[in-house]
Amino acid sequence: MVHIKTPEEIEKMRATCRLAAQVLEYIAPHVRAGITTGELNDLCDQYIRDNGAIPAPLNYYGFPKSICTSVNEVVCHGIPGRQRLKEGDIVNVDITTILDGYHGDTSKTYRIGKVDARAEKIDRVAYQALALGIGAVVPGAALGDIGHAIQTYVEAEGCSVVREYCGHGIGRQFHEEPQVLHYGKPGRGLRLKPGMTFTVEPMVNIGKRDIKVLQDNWTVVTQDGSLSGQYEHTVLVTESGVEVLTSLNGDV
Ligand code: MF3
Ligand code: CO
Ligand code: CO
């Protein structure tokens, strides 16, 4: 069942999503060469708690940390730890807050210093893929329109879309219906209605789309070792279009 949020719930979604976005802004100056992903985790954890919220990933199906940090060939669900960021790396930081019972979910890719052309490209394509996906969100559109917009663009750029993980409804639950695939055909699937809240979070690889999960049972990497990038927003379908709940300035 896809839950249509009430106006009261939408206010709570706005608040938790704003906080999640503020975490990404807060951490930005710390995401530099020399810091460990574990240190980034601890800073975000403290900031979230200082703002009266809970980090949703911690203990979620046994996930051991409060945020996900996915470096270079890591597609998603990277576990923060002793890895030290170095010049040329790209790292996705994925934040999910629980505030007043509601979840806000957002992520972005950061560049560590000067990155090479491939890293620059996958970062740019991942960002634009999210923007185009969100651009397809309007009442009456189909979920397949979102996936199609993303897939067409990413593949035209010579990159690939990961199939095993998708966007998701979000609210009282971290992951609710519907599944928001990042590939698909126009007009297929569920029709969007005002009051729906879900994430769009395409994972895009510079090489092949195939992935594998490491021995820790969480870390997802590209099978060919190629770079992967990702951006994520939580959005609300409005009467006239879309509101990007995890945007601080109204942009994507
Ligand atoms: N934040 C991720 C998402 O966008 C999910 C992380 S699940 C975790 O859906 F357990 F790894 F935290
Ligand atoms: Co998500
Ligand atoms: Co997320």
Short mmCIF file of C-alpha atoms and ligand atoms in Angstrom, two decimals:
data_model
loop_
_atom_site.label_atom_id
_atom_site.label_comp_id
_atom_site.label_asym_id
_atom_site.label_seq_id
_atom_site.Cartn_x
_atom_site.Cartn_y
_atom_site.Cartn_z
CA MET A 1 0.00 0.00 0.00
CA VAL A 2 1.32 3.42 -0.94
CA HIS A 3 0.62 5.84 1.88
CA ILE A 4 -0.67 9.31 1.02
CA LYS A 5 0.63 11.71 3.65
CA THR A 6 -1.74 14.08 5.47
CA PRO A 7 -0.85 17.78 5.76
CA GLU A 8 0.35 17.15 9.35
CA GLU A 9 2.58 14.31 8.19
CA ILE A 10 3.93 16.46 5.36
CA GLU A 11 5.03 19.09 7.89
CA LYS A 12 6.91 16.39 9.81
CA MET A 13 8.49 15.12 6.59
CA ARG A 14 9.61 18.68 5.79
CA ALA A 15 11.29 18.97 9.20
CA THR A 16 13.15 15.64 9.12
CA CYS A 17 14.19 16.12 5.50
CA ARG A 18 15.48 19.64 6.21
CA LEU A 19 17.60 18.24 9.04
CA ALA A 20 19.01 15.46 6.82
CA ALA A 21 19.97 18.10 4.23
CA GLN A 22 21.58 20.22 6.94
CA VAL A 23 23.76 17.26 7.94
CA LEU A 24 25.19 17.09 4.40
CA GLU A 25 25.86 20.84 4.52
CA TYR A 26 27.39 20.63 8.01
CA ILE A 27 29.76 17.81 7.07
CA ALA A 28 30.94 19.30 3.76
CA PRO A 29 34.00 21.19 5.09
CA HIS A 30 35.11 18.04 6.96
CA VAL A 31 35.06 15.83 3.86
CA ARG A 32 38.73 16.39 3.04
CA ALA A 33 41.92 14.41 2.54
CA GLY A 34 43.16 12.88 5.81
CA ILE A 35 39.84 12.39 7.60
CA THR A 36 38.56 8.84 8.11
CA THR A 37 35.05 7.75 7.20
CA GLY A 38 34.63 6.70 10.84
CA GLU A 39 35.35 10.28 11.94
CA LEU A 40 32.73 11.55 9.46
CA ASN A 41 30.27 9.04 10.96
CA ASP A 42 30.89 10.31 14.48
CA LEU A 43 30.50 13.97 13.50
CA CYS A 44 27.20 13.29 11.69
CA ASP A 45 25.90 11.08 14.51
CA GLN A 46 26.53 13.85 17.05
CA TYR A 47 24.98 16.57 14.85
CA ILE A 48 21.84 14.48 14.28
CA ARG A 49 21.42 13.76 18.01
CA ASP A 50 22.14 17.40 18.96
CA ASN A 51 19.16 18.27 16.76
CA GLY A 52 16.82 15.88 18.57
CA ALA A 53 16.83 13.18 15.89
CA ILE A 54 18.09 9.60 15.54
CA PRO A 55 20.33 8.26 12.75
CA ALA A 56 18.14 5.67 11.00
CA PRO A 57 20.90 3.39 9.59
CA LEU A 58 22.28 2.45 13.05
CA ASN A 59 21.12 -1.13 13.75
CA TYR A 60 18.83 -1.08 10.69
CA TYR A 61 18.84 -4.79 9.76
CA GLY A 62 22.07 -4.87 11.76
CA PHE A 63 23.91 -2.02 10.00
CA PRO A 64 26.70 -1.09 12.45
CA LYS A 65 27.06 2.69 11.89
CA SER A 66 24.96 5.88 11.71
CA ILE A 67 25.66 6.88 8.10
CA CYS A 68 26.82 5.20 4.91
CA THR A 69 30.12 6.27 3.29
CA SER A 70 30.77 4.83 -0.16
CA VAL A 71 34.21 5.56 -1.62
CA ASN A 72 35.15 5.23 -5.34
CA GLU A 73 34.07 1.75 -6.55
CA VAL A 74 31.71 1.35 -3.60
CA VAL A 75 28.17 1.68 -4.98
CA CYS A 76 26.31 2.05 -1.66
CA HIS A 77 26.07 0.89 1.97
CA GLY A 78 29.76 1.48 2.68
CA ILE A 79 30.46 1.09 6.40
CA PRO A 80 32.36 4.00 7.99
CA GLY A 81 35.64 2.94 9.61
CA ARG A 82 39.40 3.42 9.46
CA GLN A 83 39.59 4.27 5.76
CA ARG A 84 41.28 7.65 5.31
CA LEU A 85 40.09 9.80 2.41
CA LYS A 86 42.81 10.87 0.00
CA GLU A 87 43.19 13.36 -2.83
CA GLY A 88 41.36 12.13 -5.96
CA ASP A 89 38.73 10.05 -4.11
CA ILE A 90 35.00 10.51 -4.53
CA VAL A 91 32.80 9.62 -1.56
CA ASN A 92 29.03 9.42 -1.23
CA VAL A 93 27.73 10.30 2.22
CA ASP A 94 24.18 9.02 2.80
CA ILE A 95 22.21 10.46 5.71
CA THR A 96 18.86 9.25 7.03
CA THR A 97 17.30 11.01 10.03
CA ILE A 98 14.32 10.07 12.18
CA LEU A 99 12.71 13.19 13.63
CA ASP A 100 9.34 13.04 15.41
CA GLY A 101 8.84 9.55 13.96
CA TYR A 102 9.45 10.49 10.31
CA HIS A 103 12.39 9.65 8.05
CA GLY A 104 14.38 11.99 5.80
CA ASP A 105 16.89 10.44 3.38
CA THR A 106 19.46 12.23 1.25
CA SER A 107 22.97 11.69 -0.07
CA LYS A 108 25.57 13.35 -2.21
CA THR A 109 28.96 12.67 -3.71
CA TYR A 110 31.89 14.78 -2.54
CA ARG A 111 35.22 15.16 -4.36
CA ILE A 112 38.43 15.02 -2.36
CA GLY A 113 40.66 17.73 -3.77
CA LYS A 114 41.38 17.49 -7.47
CA VAL A 115 39.85 14.37 -9.06
CA ASP A 116 40.59 12.83 -12.46
CA ALA A 117 38.34 13.10 -15.52
CA ARG A 118 36.54 9.81 -14.88
CA ALA A 119 35.68 10.73 -11.31
CA GLU A 120 34.52 14.15 -12.45
CA LYS A 121 32.34 12.52 -15.10
CA ILE A 122 30.62 9.96 -12.89
CA ASP A 123 29.96 12.63 -10.27
CA ARG A 124 28.41 14.91 -12.91
CA VAL A 125 26.35 12.11 -14.52
CA ALA A 126 25.07 10.91 -11.13
CA TYR A 127 23.97 14.42 -10.19
CA GLN A 128 22.27 15.06 -13.53
CA ALA A 129 20.57 11.63 -13.39
CA LEU A 130 18.91 12.60 -10.12
CA ALA A 131 17.90 16.00 -11.48
CA LEU A 132 16.30 14.43 -14.56
CA GLY A 133 14.54 11.78 -12.46
CA ILE A 134 13.06 14.44 -10.20
CA GLY A 135 12.11 16.41 -13.30
CA ALA A 136 9.74 13.58 -14.24
CA VAL A 137 7.87 13.80 -10.92
CA VAL A 138 4.43 15.36 -11.45
CA PRO A 139 0.97 14.10 -10.48
CA GLY A 140 -0.36 11.72 -13.13
CA ALA A 141 3.09 10.68 -14.31
CA ALA A 142 4.05 7.02 -13.92
CA LEU A 143 6.94 5.61 -11.90
CA GLY A 144 8.29 4.26 -15.19
CA ASP A 145 8.67 7.83 -16.46
CA ILE A 146 11.18 8.54 -13.68
CA GLY A 147 13.22 5.42 -14.41
CA HIS A 148 13.11 6.05 -18.14
CA ALA A 149 14.36 9.63 -17.80
CA ILE A 150 17.30 8.44 -15.70
CA GLN A 151 18.21 5.38 -17.74
CA THR A 152 18.06 7.12 -21.12
CA TYR A 153 20.37 9.90 -20.00
CA VAL A 154 22.87 7.72 -18.12
CA GLU A 155 23.23 5.22 -20.97
CA ALA A 156 23.57 8.00 -23.56
CA GLU A 157 26.54 9.20 -21.50
CA GLY A 158 28.07 5.70 -21.82
CA CYS A 159 27.52 4.95 -18.14
CA SER A 160 25.28 2.32 -16.51
CA VAL A 161 22.45 2.20 -13.96
CA VAL A 162 22.65 -0.25 -11.04
CA ARG A 163 19.48 -2.42 -11.00
CA GLU A 164 19.63 -4.15 -7.62
CA TYR A 165 18.88 -1.08 -5.49
CA CYS A 166 16.17 1.50 -5.97
CA GLY A 167 14.44 4.53 -4.52
CA HIS A 168 11.61 3.94 -2.08
CA GLY A 169 8.56 5.35 -0.40
CA ILE A 170 9.49 6.95 2.93
CA GLY A 171 7.69 8.25 5.99
CA ARG A 172 7.12 6.48 9.30
CA GLN A 173 9.12 3.65 7.74
CA PHE A 174 12.63 4.00 6.29
CA HIS A 175 11.68 1.93 3.25
CA GLU A 176 7.98 1.91 2.29
CA GLU A 177 6.15 1.16 -0.94
CA PRO A 178 6.55 1.94 -3.75
CA GLN A 179 9.89 0.85 -5.18
CA VAL A 180 11.24 3.59 -7.42
CA LEU A 181 13.33 1.90 -10.12
CA HIS A 182 16.01 3.96 -11.84
CA TYR A 183 15.33 2.32 -15.21
CA GLY A 184 12.10 1.56 -17.02
CA LYS A 185 9.60 2.37 -19.69
CA PRO A 186 7.44 5.50 -20.05
CA GLY A 187 3.87 5.13 -18.77
CA ARG A 188 4.58 1.90 -16.85
CA GLY A 189 3.89 1.34 -13.20
CA LEU A 190 2.14 3.25 -10.47
CA ARG A 191 0.66 6.71 -11.15
CA LEU A 192 1.96 9.50 -8.94
CA LYS A 193 -0.54 11.27 -6.65
CA PRO A 194 -0.23 14.39 -4.49
CA GLY A 195 0.86 13.48 -0.97
CA MET A 196 3.19 10.64 -1.94
CA THR A 197 6.72 10.90 -0.52
CA PHE A 198 9.56 8.82 -1.91
CA THR A 199 13.26 8.95 -2.69
CA VAL A 200 15.02 9.07 -6.03
CA GLU A 201 18.63 7.86 -5.69
CA PRO A 202 20.21 6.51 -8.88
CA MET A 203 23.50 4.65 -8.49
CA VAL A 204 25.48 5.03 -11.72
CA ASN A 205 28.70 3.31 -12.74
CA ILE A 206 31.31 4.50 -15.22
CA GLY A 207 31.77 0.85 -16.25
CA LYS A 208 29.36 -2.08 -16.25
CA ARG A 209 26.27 -2.09 -14.08
CA ASP A 210 27.04 -5.39 -12.30
CA ILE A 211 27.66 -5.29 -8.56
CA LYS A 212 28.67 -7.62 -5.77
CA VAL A 213 28.32 -7.51 -1.98
CA LEU A 214 31.51 -7.84 0.08
CA GLN A 215 32.11 -10.33 2.93
CA ASP A 216 30.84 -7.81 5.49
CA ASN A 217 27.40 -8.41 3.93
CA TRP A 218 26.83 -4.65 3.43
CA THR A 219 29.40 -3.00 1.20
CA VAL A 220 28.21 -3.03 -2.41
CA VAL A 221 30.95 -2.58 -5.03
CA THR A 222 31.11 -2.60 -8.81
CA GLN A 223 32.12 -6.03 -10.11
CA ASP A 224 34.58 -4.49 -12.58
CA GLY A 225 36.06 -2.14 -9.97
CA SER A 226 34.92 0.95 -11.88
CA LEU A 227 33.86 4.17 -10.17
CA SER A 228 30.28 4.65 -8.97
CA GLY A 229 28.44 7.85 -8.07
CA GLN A 230 25.13 8.63 -6.38
CA TYR A 231 22.92 11.51 -5.27
CA GLU A 232 19.62 11.11 -3.39
CA HIS A 233 16.69 13.33 -2.51
CA THR A 234 13.41 12.73 -0.72
CA VAL A 235 10.56 14.31 -2.70
CA LEU A 236 6.87 15.09 -2.20
CA VAL A 237 4.38 14.92 -5.07
CA THR A 238 2.37 18.17 -4.90
CA GLU A 239 -0.85 19.23 -6.69
CA SER A 240 1.24 21.01 -9.31
CA GLY A 241 4.49 19.04 -9.43
CA VAL A 242 7.20 18.21 -6.95
CA GLU A 243 8.72 19.59 -3.76
CA VAL A 244 12.28 18.46 -3.07
CA LEU A 245 12.07 17.99 0.68
CA THR A 246 15.81 17.47 1.20
CA SER A 247 16.79 20.62 -0.70
CA LEU A 248 17.78 23.62 1.42
CA ASN A 249 17.50 26.20 -1.37
CA GLY A 250 14.70 24.79 -3.56
CA ASP A 251 17.12 23.46 -6.17
CA VAL A 252 17.93 19.81 -6.71
N1 MF3 B 1 20.13 5.38 3.08
C1 MF3 B 1 20.04 4.21 2.24
C2 MF3 B 1 18.93 4.49 1.25
O1 MF3 B 1 19.04 5.47 0.58
C3 MF3 B 1 19.78 2.96 2.98
C4 MF3 B 1 20.87 2.58 3.92
S1 MF3 B 1 20.39 1.15 4.69
C5 MF3 B 1 21.63 0.91 5.79
O2 MF3 B 1 17.92 3.87 1.15
F1 MF3 B 1 21.24 -0.04 6.57
F2 MF3 B 1 22.72 0.63 5.13
F3 MF3 B 1 21.80 2.01 6.46
CO CO B 2 17.01 5.97 0.26
CO CO B 3 19.87 7.13 1.58
#
